Coordinates of C-alpha atoms and ligand atoms in Angstrom, one line a residue:
E1 CA 102.9 7.7 52.7
A2 CA 99.9 9.4 51.1
K3 CA 98.4 5.5 51.3
E4 CA 99.3 5.6 54.6
N5 CA 98.3 9.1 55.0
S6 CA 94.9 8.8 53.8
K7 CA 94.5 5.8 56.1
N8 CA 95.2 8.0 59.5
C9 CA 92.3 11.1 58.0
Y10 CA 90.3 8.8 57.0
A11 CA 90.1 6.5 60.7
M12 CA 89.8 10.0 62.6
Y13 CA 86.8 10.8 60.2
T14 CA 85.7 7.8 61.6
S15 CA 85.3 10.0 64.7
K16 CA 82.8 12.5 66.8
M17 CA 84.5 15.3 64.9
H18 CA 83.1 13.4 61.6
D19 CA 80.0 13.6 63.0
K20 CA 80.0 17.3 63.6
T21 CA 81.7 18.1 60.5
L22 CA 79.5 16.4 58.9
K23 CA 76.5 18.0 61.0
A24 CA 78.1 21.7 60.2
L25 CA 78.5 21.3 56.9
S26 CA 74.6 19.5 56.3
M27 CA 73.0 22.4 59.2
E28 CA 75.0 25.2 56.0
K29 CA 73.3 23.8 53.4
D30 CA 70.1 23.7 54.8
L31 CA 70.2 27.2 56.4
R32 CA 71.6 28.5 52.7
N33 CA 68.0 26.3 52.0
A34 CA 66.0 27.7 54.6
L35 CA 66.5 31.1 53.4
L36 CA 65.9 30.2 49.7
K37 CA 62.8 28.4 50.5
D38 CA 61.8 31.7 52.3
E39 CA 61.1 29.1 55.5
F40 CA 62.6 31.7 58.2
I41 CA 59.4 33.4 60.2
V42 CA 59.4 36.5 62.3
Y43 CA 57.2 36.0 65.8
Y44 CA 56.0 38.5 67.8
Q45 CA 56.6 39.6 71.9
P46 CA 54.7 42.7 73.3
I47 CA 56.1 44.7 75.3
I48 CA 54.0 46.5 78.1
D49 CA 54.3 49.7 79.5
F50 CA 54.3 49.3 83.6
I51 CA 52.5 52.3 83.9
T52 CA 49.5 52.3 82.5
G53 CA 49.8 48.7 80.9
E54 CA 49.8 48.9 77.8
I55 CA 51.2 47.4 75.1
V56 CA 53.9 49.3 73.6
G57 CA 55.5 47.8 71.6
L58 CA 56.9 44.1 69.9
E59 CA 59.9 42.5 69.9
A60 CA 60.1 40.3 66.8
L61 CA 61.9 37.1 67.4
I62 CA 62.3 34.2 64.4
R63 CA 61.2 31.1 64.0
W64 CA 62.4 28.4 61.3
M65 CA 60.0 26.7 59.9
H66 CA 61.6 23.3 58.8
P67 CA 59.8 21.2 57.0
E68 CA 60.0 17.7 58.6
M69 CA 61.6 19.0 61.8
G70 CA 59.0 21.6 62.6
L71 CA 59.6 24.7 64.3
I72 CA 63.5 25.9 65.9
S73 CA 63.8 27.9 68.5
P74 CA 66.5 30.9 66.9
V75 CA 68.6 29.7 70.2
E76 CA 69.5 26.5 68.0
F77 CA 70.8 27.6 64.9
I78 CA 71.8 31.3 65.3
P79 CA 74.9 30.6 67.1
F80 CA 76.1 28.8 64.1
A81 CA 74.6 30.9 62.2
E82 CA 76.7 34.0 63.1
K83 CA 80.0 31.9 63.4
T84 CA 79.3 31.4 59.5
G85 CA 78.7 34.4 58.6
L86 CA 75.0 33.4 57.6
V87 CA 74.1 36.0 59.8
V88 CA 74.0 38.8 57.7
E89 CA 71.8 37.1 55.2
I90 CA 69.3 35.8 57.2
G91 CA 69.4 38.7 59.7
E92 CA 68.5 41.5 57.0
E93 CA 65.4 38.7 55.7
V94 CA 64.1 39.7 59.1
I95 CA 64.4 43.1 58.4
V96 CA 62.9 42.8 55.2
K97 CA 59.7 41.2 56.9
V98 CA 59.3 43.1 59.6
Y99 CA 59.3 46.3 57.3
K100 CA 56.6 44.3 55.1
Q101 CA 54.8 43.9 58.3
L102 CA 55.0 47.6 59.6
R103 CA 53.8 48.9 56.0
K104 CA 50.4 46.8 56.0
W105 CA 49.3 48.4 59.1
Y106 CA 50.9 51.6 57.6
E107 CA 48.6 50.1 55.7
L108 CA 45.5 50.0 57.8
G109 CA 46.5 53.4 59.5
I110 CA 48.4 52.2 62.5
Y111 CA 51.7 54.4 62.3
N112 CA 52.3 53.7 65.9
M113 CA 53.2 49.9 66.7
K114 CA 57.1 50.2 67.6
V115 CA 59.0 46.5 66.8
S116 CA 62.5 46.3 67.8
I117 CA 64.7 44.3 65.8
N118 CA 67.8 42.0 67.4
L119 CA 71.3 42.7 65.5
S120 CA 74.7 40.7 65.8
A121 CA 78.0 42.1 66.0
I122 CA 78.7 40.7 62.6
Q123 CA 76.0 42.6 60.6
I124 CA 76.9 45.9 61.9
K125 CA 80.6 44.8 61.4
Q126 CA 79.2 44.9 57.7
H127 CA 81.2 47.4 56.4
N128 CA 77.7 48.8 54.0
F129 CA 74.8 47.7 56.8
I130 CA 74.4 51.2 56.8
N131 CA 74.0 51.5 54.0
R132 CA 71.5 48.5 53.4
I133 CA 70.2 49.9 56.1
I134 CA 69.0 53.5 55.4
D135 CA 68.6 51.9 51.4
L136 CA 65.5 49.8 52.0
T137 CA 63.7 52.3 55.2
E138 CA 63.7 54.4 52.8
E139 CA 62.7 52.3 49.7
M140 CA 60.3 50.8 52.3
G141 CA 59.1 54.3 53.4
I142 CA 59.6 53.1 57.4
N143 CA 59.6 55.9 59.2
G144 CA 62.4 54.8 62.3
E145 CA 60.1 56.1 64.7
N146 CA 58.4 52.4 64.7
I147 CA 62.3 50.6 64.6
I148 CA 64.2 50.2 68.0
F149 CA 67.5 47.8 66.7
E150 CA 68.4 46.0 70.7
I151 CA 72.2 44.7 70.0
T152 CA 74.4 43.0 73.0
E153 CA 77.5 44.5 74.9
N154 CA 80.0 42.6 73.1
I155 CA 78.9 44.4 70.2
G156 CA 81.8 46.7 70.2
I157 CA 84.3 44.4 69.9
Y158 CA 85.5 43.9 66.5
D159 CA 85.4 48.2 66.4
L160 CA 84.4 50.3 68.8
K161 CA 84.2 53.4 66.9
H162 CA 82.8 51.8 63.7
T163 CA 80.1 50.8 66.1
I164 CA 79.2 53.9 67.7
N165 CA 79.1 55.5 63.8
V166 CA 76.4 53.3 63.0
L167 CA 74.8 54.1 65.6
K168 CA 74.3 57.5 65.4
M169 CA 73.6 57.2 61.6
L170 CA 70.9 54.8 63.0
K171 CA 69.4 57.5 65.8
S172 CA 69.7 60.1 63.3
M173 CA 67.1 58.0 61.4
N174 CA 65.2 58.6 64.5
I175 CA 65.9 54.4 65.2
K176 CA 66.3 54.1 68.8
I177 CA 68.7 51.3 69.9
A178 CA 68.4 48.9 72.8
L179 CA 71.1 46.9 74.4
D180 CA 70.2 43.4 74.8
D181 CA 70.8 40.6 77.8
F182 CA 72.4 44.2 80.1
G183 CA 74.8 42.3 82.6
T184 CA 75.6 39.1 81.4
G185 CA 79.0 40.8 79.8
Y186 CA 82.6 42.1 80.9
S187 CA 81.5 45.5 80.2
S188 CA 83.2 48.9 82.3
L189 CA 80.8 51.3 82.2
S190 CA 83.0 53.7 80.1
Y191 CA 82.1 51.5 77.6
L192 CA 78.4 51.5 78.2
Q193 CA 78.5 55.4 78.1
K194 CA 80.4 55.8 74.4
L195 CA 77.2 53.6 73.4
P196 CA 74.2 55.6 72.1
I197 CA 71.7 53.6 73.9
D198 CA 68.1 54.6 74.4
I199 CA 66.6 51.9 76.3
I200 CA 68.4 49.3 78.8
K201 CA 67.3 45.3 78.7
I202 CA 66.8 43.9 82.1
D203 CA 68.3 39.9 81.1
R204 CA 65.8 36.5 81.9
E205 CA 69.1 36.1 84.7
F206 CA 69.2 39.1 87.1
I207 CA 64.4 38.3 87.1
K208 CA 64.6 34.8 88.0
N209 CA 64.8 35.0 91.1
I210 CA 64.3 38.3 92.1
T211 CA 61.4 37.9 94.6
K212 CA 63.8 35.7 96.7
D213 CA 67.3 36.1 95.9
S214 CA 68.6 39.6 97.7
N215 CA 71.0 39.8 95.9
E216 CA 69.1 39.8 92.4
Q217 CA 66.5 42.5 94.5
F218 CA 70.5 44.8 94.6
I219 CA 71.2 44.2 91.4
A220 CA 67.7 44.5 89.5
K221 CA 67.8 47.8 91.5
L222 CA 71.1 49.5 90.1
I223 CA 70.8 48.8 87.0
I224 CA 67.2 50.5 86.5
S225 CA 68.9 53.3 88.9
I226 CA 71.6 52.9 86.4
A227 CA 69.5 53.0 82.7
H228 CA 68.1 56.3 84.7
S229 CA 70.8 57.8 85.7
M230 CA 71.8 57.4 82.0
S231 CA 68.8 59.3 80.4
C232 CA 67.5 55.4 79.4
V233 CA 65.0 52.9 80.3
V234 CA 64.9 49.7 81.0
T235 CA 63.0 47.0 79.9
A236 CA 62.5 44.0 82.4
E237 CA 63.1 40.7 80.4
G238 CA 61.3 37.1 81.4
I239 CA 58.6 37.7 83.8
E240 CA 56.5 34.8 84.9
T241 CA 55.2 35.5 87.9
L242 CA 53.5 38.0 88.8
E243 CA 55.2 38.9 92.1
Q244 CA 58.4 39.0 89.5
Y245 CA 56.1 41.7 87.6
N246 CA 55.0 43.6 91.3
K247 CA 58.5 43.5 92.5
L248 CA 59.9 45.5 89.2
K249 CA 57.4 47.1 89.1
S250 CA 57.5 48.8 93.2
Y251 CA 61.5 49.6 91.7
G252 CA 59.8 51.6 88.6
C253 CA 61.3 49.5 85.7
D254 CA 59.8 51.2 82.8
F255 CA 58.9 48.5 80.8
A256 CA 57.6 44.0 80.6
Q257 CA 58.4 41.6 78.5
G258 CA 57.7 38.2 79.7
Y259 CA 55.9 35.2 79.0
L260 CA 53.2 36.2 82.0
L261 CA 51.9 38.9 79.8
S262 CA 52.6 36.8 76.0
K263 CA 54.5 34.5 74.6
P264 CA 56.1 35.5 71.3
L265 CA 53.3 34.7 69.2
P266 CA 52.8 34.4 65.2
V267 CA 51.7 37.5 63.6
E268 CA 47.7 36.8 63.3
E269 CA 47.2 36.3 66.9
I270 CA 49.3 39.7 68.1
E271 CA 47.1 41.1 65.4
S272 CA 44.1 39.4 67.7
M273 CA 45.5 40.9 70.6
L274 CA 46.7 44.1 69.8
I275 CA 42.1 44.4 68.9
L276 CA 41.8 43.0 71.8
K277 CA 43.0 45.4 73.9
K278 CA 41.7 48.3 71.6
I279 CA 45.5 49.2 71.1
F280 CA 44.9 48.2 67.6
D281 CA 41.9 50.5 66.2
Y282 CA 40.0 50.1 63.4
Ligands
C2E301 P1 66.7 38.1 73.1 O1 67.0 38.8 72.6 O2 66.8 38.5 74.2 O3 64.8 37.3 73.1 C1 64.1 36.7 74.0 C2 64.3 35.5 74.7 O4 63.7 35.2 75.4 C3 62.7 35.4 73.6 O5 64.5 34.1 73.1 C4 62.0 35.1 73.9 O6 60.8 33.9 73.6 C5 62.2 34.6 74.7 N1 61.3 34.6 76.7 C6 60.1 35.9 76.5 N2 59.2 36.1 77.7 C7 60.4 34.8 78.8 C8 59.6 34.9 79.4 O7 58.8 34.5 80.2 N3 60.8 33.0 80.3 C9 61.3 32.5 79.1 N4 61.9 31.9 79.8 N5 61.7 32.6 77.7 C10 61.3 34.5 77.5 P2 64.3 33.1 71.6 O8 62.5 33.2 70.6 O9 63.9 31.5 71.8 O10 65.4 33.6 70.9 C11 66.1 33.3 71.9 C12 67.5 34.4 71.3 O11 67.7 34.4 69.4 C13 67.3 36.1 71.0 O12 67.3 36.1 72.6 C14 68.5 37.1 70.5 O13 69.9 37.0 70.7 C15 68.0 35.5 69.7 N6 67.7 36.0 68.2 C16 66.3 35.9 67.8 N7 65.9 36.3 66.6 C17 66.7 36.9 66.0 C18 67.0 37.8 65.3 O14 66.5 37.8 64.2 N8 68.1 37.7 64.6 C19 69.3 37.9 65.6 N9 70.7 38.3 65.0 N10 69.4 37.1 66.7 C20 67.8 36.9 67.6
MG302 MG1 66.4 40.6 71.9
MG303 MG1 67.0 39.8 75.1
MG304 MG1 68.7 36.5 75.9

């Protein structure tokens, strides 16, 4: 009978599922290996003030420099890292890399750069998350004013009370909180009001057709007015054209991010851009 069973199993394993399982297993192994071999790198995308036109901050965006496959987008591996819990280690790696970069800039006399770091709900859910952040920030001598953590609307799915406590503790360290991809989730305004957020980022979905689609114009204006009435500032993501830029500026949107201004870049290229724009004044 056992033989019969294993025969059936074998038949099943040869199906597509087998491929998927194998792929997932090798992906998990590869991600662990990538951590060990230090294959993750951080790119930075500038965030611009609509009024002054100056770069006011950078978003840290992870990439995987795979020895054979080249640069891999986070879209390809972050969802998987979230499923396996590996996002906890990968996320901490990003925080450490950003902190090291900030230290380098401090040593050059640059103290005012603000870097946004994406956090996954699974990271915040860890009971020791806040202590790790407090320790790392202290050990590395990082000023909380230089840090913004980006969360998404699903941040409270595990434990809203715990999440709010963690966010409040981060804020007591002068760290700011941004709500990323806003408008794509299903959160109510009363839920939103419970989260101590400083910045709302309008998702690219609502920016795409903003110069044509009056429905999206309405949504963007509404998000900006809700955000302002909650004493939050607003960043528009994914601005690709001057038309989109001007439209959002006319709506009173505060900050701009998108390929029109700059793609995410490796740190060396970001540094030369900051020097050119006299943001870094050596
Ligand atoms: P996100 O946090 O919403 O980041 C913005 C994404 O939009 C980035 O994609 C950025 O490259 C892209 N983008 C910016 N401007 C434009 C534009 O004008 N047009 C278009 N088409 N795209 C634009 P990226 O770097 O591929 O990152 C994708 C997502 O991966 C991020 O979305 C974030 O959710 C996640 N991610 C990235 N780094 C990390 C990380 O360190 N930790 C975690 N947990 N998630 C991360
Ligand atoms: Mg983000
Ligand atoms: Mg986003
Ligand atoms: Mg997004």
